[in-house]
Amino acid sequence: MFKLSRLILLPLVSLFLSTSRGRAQSEDLSGIISRDLFNQMLKHRNDAVCPAKGFYTYDAFIAAAKSFSSFGTTGDIATRKREIAAFLGQTSHETTGGWARAPNGPYTWGYCLRQEEGNPGDYCVANQQWPCSPGKKYYGRGPMQISHNYNYGPAGKALGYNLLRNPDVVATDP
């Protein structure tokens, strides 16, 4: 069973229970999740041993959230906090660079990786709607670890960018 360490779980609970500092429908999420809380939850993301050191920033998180106007802005404040906490918990799990005996536990190392490690396959599956570009690989990249051409295609459409042609951008543009 998936288990979060106390160092990531406590800030997530704090996010859920705390009162909002901003308007109920703020223009960005900074009224719900501060820079300090973001840094506390993802405390090891900028450690020297993390391949993604310096990549996942608070400012990039806020800017990306603004790109999706309904993310963290729909419903009452409790609902909004749950959505943000769930997103950060999932993406932290997907990008953990922690190991079983990592300092503070493996799940405090979220946002340490920006792409699948090792020598991943091409993850190209025949698909007429989302065809693979020659020579491109569609392995897990980014905080959501997008994999396979049939996921890169729709994600790129949502972002307004051709990720089938350039899947590496997910790991190079925060």
mmCIF file of C-alpha atoms in Angstrom:
data_model
loop_
_atom_site.group_PDB
_atom_site.id
_atom_site.type_symbol
_atom_site.label_atom_id
_atom_site.label_comp_id
_atom_site.label_asym_id
_atom_site.label_seq_id
_atom_site.Cartn_x
_atom_site.Cartn_y
_atom_site.Cartn_z
ATOM 1 C CA MET A 1 0.000 0.000 0.000
ATOM 2 C CA PHE A 2 1.232 3.474 -0.890
ATOM 3 C CA LYS A 3 2.446 5.295 2.192
ATOM 4 C CA LEU A 4 3.519 8.945 2.396
ATOM 5 C CA SER A 5 6.079 9.951 4.982
ATOM 6 C CA ARG A 6 5.055 12.350 7.710
ATOM 7 C CA LEU A 7 7.190 15.124 6.210
ATOM 8 C CA ILE A 8 5.081 15.265 3.043
ATOM 9 C CA LEU A 9 1.787 14.265 4.653
ATOM 10 C CA LEU A 10 1.832 16.909 7.383
ATOM 11 C CA PRO A 11 2.237 19.850 4.983
ATOM 12 C CA LEU A 12 -0.528 18.392 2.780
ATOM 13 C CA VAL A 13 -2.815 18.147 5.814
ATOM 14 C CA SER A 14 -1.760 21.662 6.781
ATOM 15 C CA LEU A 15 -2.706 22.854 3.299
ATOM 16 C CA PHE A 16 -6.115 21.271 3.663
ATOM 17 C CA LEU A 17 -6.818 22.583 7.148
ATOM 18 C CA SER A 18 -5.337 26.074 6.914
ATOM 19 C CA THR A 19 -7.417 29.094 6.107
ATOM 20 C CA SER A 20 -6.971 30.840 2.799
ATOM 21 C CA ARG A 21 -4.919 34.013 2.709
ATOM 22 C CA GLY A 22 -6.395 35.166 -0.584
ATOM 23 C CA ARG A 23 -9.765 35.692 -2.153
ATOM 24 C CA ALA A 24 -11.990 32.623 -2.504
ATOM 25 C CA GLN A 25 -11.483 32.697 -6.278
ATOM 26 C CA SER A 26 -7.949 34.108 -6.476
ATOM 27 C CA GLU A 27 -6.250 34.646 -9.824
ATOM 28 C CA ASP A 28 -3.575 32.128 -8.900
ATOM 29 C CA LEU A 29 -2.951 29.503 -6.255
ATOM 30 C CA SER A 30 -0.562 31.600 -4.166
ATOM 31 C CA GLY A 31 -3.443 32.422 -1.826
ATOM 32 C CA ILE A 32 -3.751 28.707 -1.024
ATOM 33 C CA ILE A 33 -0.203 27.405 -1.278
ATOM 34 C CA SER A 34 2.608 29.751 -0.355
ATOM 35 C CA ARG A 35 6.171 29.549 -1.589
ATOM 36 C CA ASP A 36 7.235 28.462 1.919
ATOM 37 C CA LEU A 37 4.695 25.630 2.032
ATOM 38 C CA PHE A 38 5.678 24.483 -1.475
ATOM 39 C CA ASN A 39 9.329 24.443 -0.418
ATOM 40 C CA GLN A 40 8.500 22.599 2.807
ATOM 41 C CA MET A 41 6.518 19.891 1.010
ATOM 42 C CA LEU A 42 9.151 19.355 -1.681
ATOM 43 C CA LYS A 43 12.151 19.887 0.553
ATOM 44 C CA HIS A 44 14.683 17.731 -1.308
ATOM 45 C CA ARG A 45 13.824 18.659 -4.902
ATOM 46 C CA ASN A 46 16.853 20.932 -5.200
ATOM 47 C CA ASP A 47 19.388 18.623 -3.540
ATOM 48 C CA ALA A 48 22.580 18.050 -5.518
ATOM 49 C CA VAL A 49 21.708 14.366 -6.058
ATOM 50 C CA CYS A 50 18.403 15.198 -7.769
ATOM 51 C CA PRO A 51 18.541 15.153 -11.585
ATOM 52 C CA ALA A 52 15.780 17.787 -11.665
ATOM 53 C CA LYS A 53 17.603 20.177 -9.324
ATOM 54 C CA GLY A 54 16.363 23.700 -10.067
ATOM 55 C CA PHE A 55 13.741 22.567 -12.587
ATOM 56 C CA TYR A 56 10.549 22.446 -10.506
ATOM 57 C CA THR A 57 10.083 25.908 -9.052
ATOM 58 C CA TYR A 58 7.244 27.555 -7.201
ATOM 59 C CA ASP A 59 6.957 30.220 -9.908
ATOM 60 C CA ALA A 60 6.728 27.568 -12.648
ATOM 61 C CA PHE A 61 4.032 25.749 -10.628
ATOM 62 C CA ILE A 62 1.961 28.938 -10.260
ATOM 63 C CA ALA A 63 2.429 29.836 -13.956
ATOM 64 C CA ALA A 64 1.442 26.324 -15.089
ATOM 65 C CA ALA A 65 -1.625 26.358 -12.833
ATOM 66 C CA LYS A 66 -2.718 29.662 -14.397
ATOM 67 C CA SER A 67 -2.703 27.918 -17.790
ATOM 68 C CA PHE A 68 -5.615 25.781 -16.608
ATOM 69 C CA SER A 69 -8.157 28.258 -15.268
ATOM 70 C CA SER A 70 -10.265 25.675 -13.430
ATOM 71 C CA PHE A 71 -7.352 24.009 -11.603
ATOM 72 C CA GLY A 72 -7.665 24.792 -7.922
ATOM 73 C CA THR A 73 -10.274 27.479 -8.551
ATOM 74 C CA THR A 74 -13.519 25.510 -8.655
ATOM 75 C CA GLY A 75 -15.695 24.875 -5.634
ATOM 76 C CA ASP A 76 -15.372 25.974 -2.052
ATOM 77 C CA ILE A 77 -11.989 26.513 -0.431
ATOM 78 C CA ALA A 78 -11.917 23.005 1.090
ATOM 79 C CA THR A 79 -12.535 21.437 -2.336
ATOM 80 C CA ARG A 80 -9.851 23.596 -3.925
ATOM 81 C CA LYS A 81 -7.314 22.632 -1.263
ATOM 82 C CA ARG A 82 -8.109 18.944 -1.690
ATOM 83 C CA GLU A 83 -7.577 19.199 -5.448
ATOM 84 C CA ILE A 84 -4.198 20.904 -5.053
ATOM 85 C CA ALA A 85 -3.104 18.497 -2.291
ATOM 86 C CA ALA A 86 -4.094 15.483 -4.414
ATOM 87 C CA PHE A 87 -2.213 16.861 -7.412
ATOM 88 C CA LEU A 88 0.952 17.561 -5.414
ATOM 89 C CA GLY A 89 0.761 14.176 -3.683
ATOM 90 C CA GLN A 90 0.417 12.312 -6.981
ATOM 91 C CA THR A 91 3.055 14.261 -8.870
ATOM 92 C CA SER A 92 5.448 14.048 -5.924
ATOM 93 C CA HIS A 93 4.993 10.277 -5.923
ATOM 94 C CA GLU A 94 5.599 10.112 -9.694
ATOM 95 C CA THR A 95 8.839 12.086 -9.461
ATOM 96 C CA THR A 96 10.310 10.780 -6.218
ATOM 97 C CA GLY A 97 14.038 10.339 -6.226
ATOM 98 C CA GLY A 98 13.906 8.773 -2.803
ATOM 99 C CA TRP A 99 15.057 5.326 -1.869
ATOM 100 C CA ALA A 100 13.953 3.080 0.979
ATOM 101 C CA ARG A 101 16.324 4.632 3.544
ATOM 102 C CA ALA A 102 16.492 8.153 2.136
ATOM 103 C CA PRO A 103 16.836 10.981 4.658
ATOM 104 C CA ASN A 104 13.316 11.898 5.835
ATOM 105 C CA GLY A 105 11.883 8.906 3.918
ATOM 106 C CA PRO A 106 11.500 8.247 0.190
ATOM 107 C CA TYR A 107 8.419 10.401 -0.339
ATOM 108 C CA THR A 108 10.054 13.645 0.783
ATOM 109 C CA TRP A 109 12.111 13.470 -2.407
ATOM 110 C CA GLY A 110 9.249 14.335 -4.759
ATOM 111 C CA TYR A 111 10.022 16.454 -7.806
ATOM 112 C CA CYS A 112 13.568 15.069 -7.808
ATOM 113 C CA LEU A 113 13.192 13.393 -11.226
ATOM 114 C CA ARG A 114 11.929 14.938 -14.423
ATOM 115 C CA GLN A 115 11.982 11.836 -16.590
ATOM 116 C CA GLU A 116 11.994 8.071 -16.357
ATOM 117 C CA GLU A 117 15.380 6.694 -15.376
ATOM 118 C CA GLY A 118 17.443 4.044 -17.107
ATOM 119 C CA ASN A 119 17.068 3.236 -20.775
ATOM 120 C CA PRO A 120 13.310 3.387 -21.376
ATOM 121 C CA GLY A 121 11.693 2.058 -24.524
ATOM 122 C CA ASP A 122 10.026 4.215 -27.126
ATOM 123 C CA TYR A 123 6.473 3.678 -25.780
ATOM 124 C CA CYS A 124 5.147 4.063 -29.314
ATOM 125 C CA VAL A 125 1.903 2.246 -30.017
ATOM 126 C CA ALA A 126 0.252 2.281 -33.436
ATOM 127 C CA ASN A 127 -2.452 4.940 -33.270
ATOM 128 C CA GLN A 128 -4.000 6.806 -36.203
ATOM 129 C CA GLN A 129 -5.115 9.788 -34.154
ATOM 130 C CA TRP A 130 -1.815 10.202 -32.283
ATOM 131 C CA PRO A 131 0.924 8.833 -34.582
ATOM 132 C CA CYS A 132 4.515 8.663 -33.396
ATOM 133 C CA SER A 133 7.083 10.970 -34.950
ATOM 134 C CA PRO A 134 10.098 9.167 -36.422
ATOM 135 C CA GLY A 135 12.898 8.676 -33.916
ATOM 136 C CA LYS A 136 10.953 10.025 -30.940
ATOM 137 C CA LYS A 137 10.435 8.236 -27.642
ATOM 138 C CA TYR A 138 7.364 8.666 -25.482
ATOM 139 C CA TYR A 139 8.627 7.503 -22.090
ATOM 140 C CA GLY A 140 7.632 9.105 -18.779
ATOM 141 C CA ARG A 141 8.553 12.770 -18.463
ATOM 142 C CA GLY A 142 7.442 15.686 -16.310
ATOM 143 C CA PRO A 143 5.631 15.772 -12.990
ATOM 144 C CA MET A 144 2.751 13.704 -14.352
ATOM 145 C CA GLN A 145 5.183 11.273 -16.049
ATOM 146 C CA ILE A 146 3.326 11.290 -19.357
ATOM 147 C CA SER A 147 3.976 8.002 -21.205
ATOM 148 C CA HIS A 148 3.001 6.678 -24.665
ATOM 149 C CA ASN A 149 2.187 8.611 -27.798
ATOM 150 C CA TYR A 150 -1.564 8.294 -27.167
ATOM 151 C CA ASN A 151 -1.064 10.352 -23.977
ATOM 152 C CA TYR A 152 1.495 12.826 -25.351
ATOM 153 C CA GLY A 153 -0.901 13.704 -28.183
ATOM 154 C CA PRO A 154 -3.880 14.763 -26.043
ATOM 155 C CA ALA A 155 -1.595 16.423 -23.454
ATOM 156 C CA GLY A 156 0.007 18.460 -26.217
ATOM 157 C CA LYS A 157 -3.396 19.417 -27.556
ATOM 158 C CA ALA A 158 -4.437 20.652 -24.097
ATOM 159 C CA LEU A 159 -1.192 22.644 -23.815
ATOM 160 C CA GLY A 160 -1.349 23.992 -27.361
ATOM 161 C CA TYR A 161 1.964 22.366 -28.282
ATOM 162 C CA ASN A 162 2.835 19.437 -30.556
ATOM 163 C CA LEU A 163 4.302 17.037 -27.992
ATOM 164 C CA LEU A 164 4.287 14.202 -30.528
ATOM 165 C CA ARG A 165 6.896 16.083 -32.523
ATOM 166 C CA ASN A 166 8.881 17.216 -29.465
ATOM 167 C CA PRO A 167 8.171 15.062 -26.383
ATOM 168 C CA ASP A 168 11.428 16.211 -24.729
ATOM 169 C CA VAL A 169 9.917 19.619 -24.026
ATOM 170 C CA VAL A 170 8.008 18.061 -21.107
ATOM 171 C CA ALA A 171 11.357 17.534 -19.361
ATOM 172 C CA THR A 172 13.006 20.765 -20.519
ATOM 173 C CA ASP A 173 10.331 23.464 -20.052
ATOM 174 C CA PRO A 174 8.906 23.645 -16.534
#
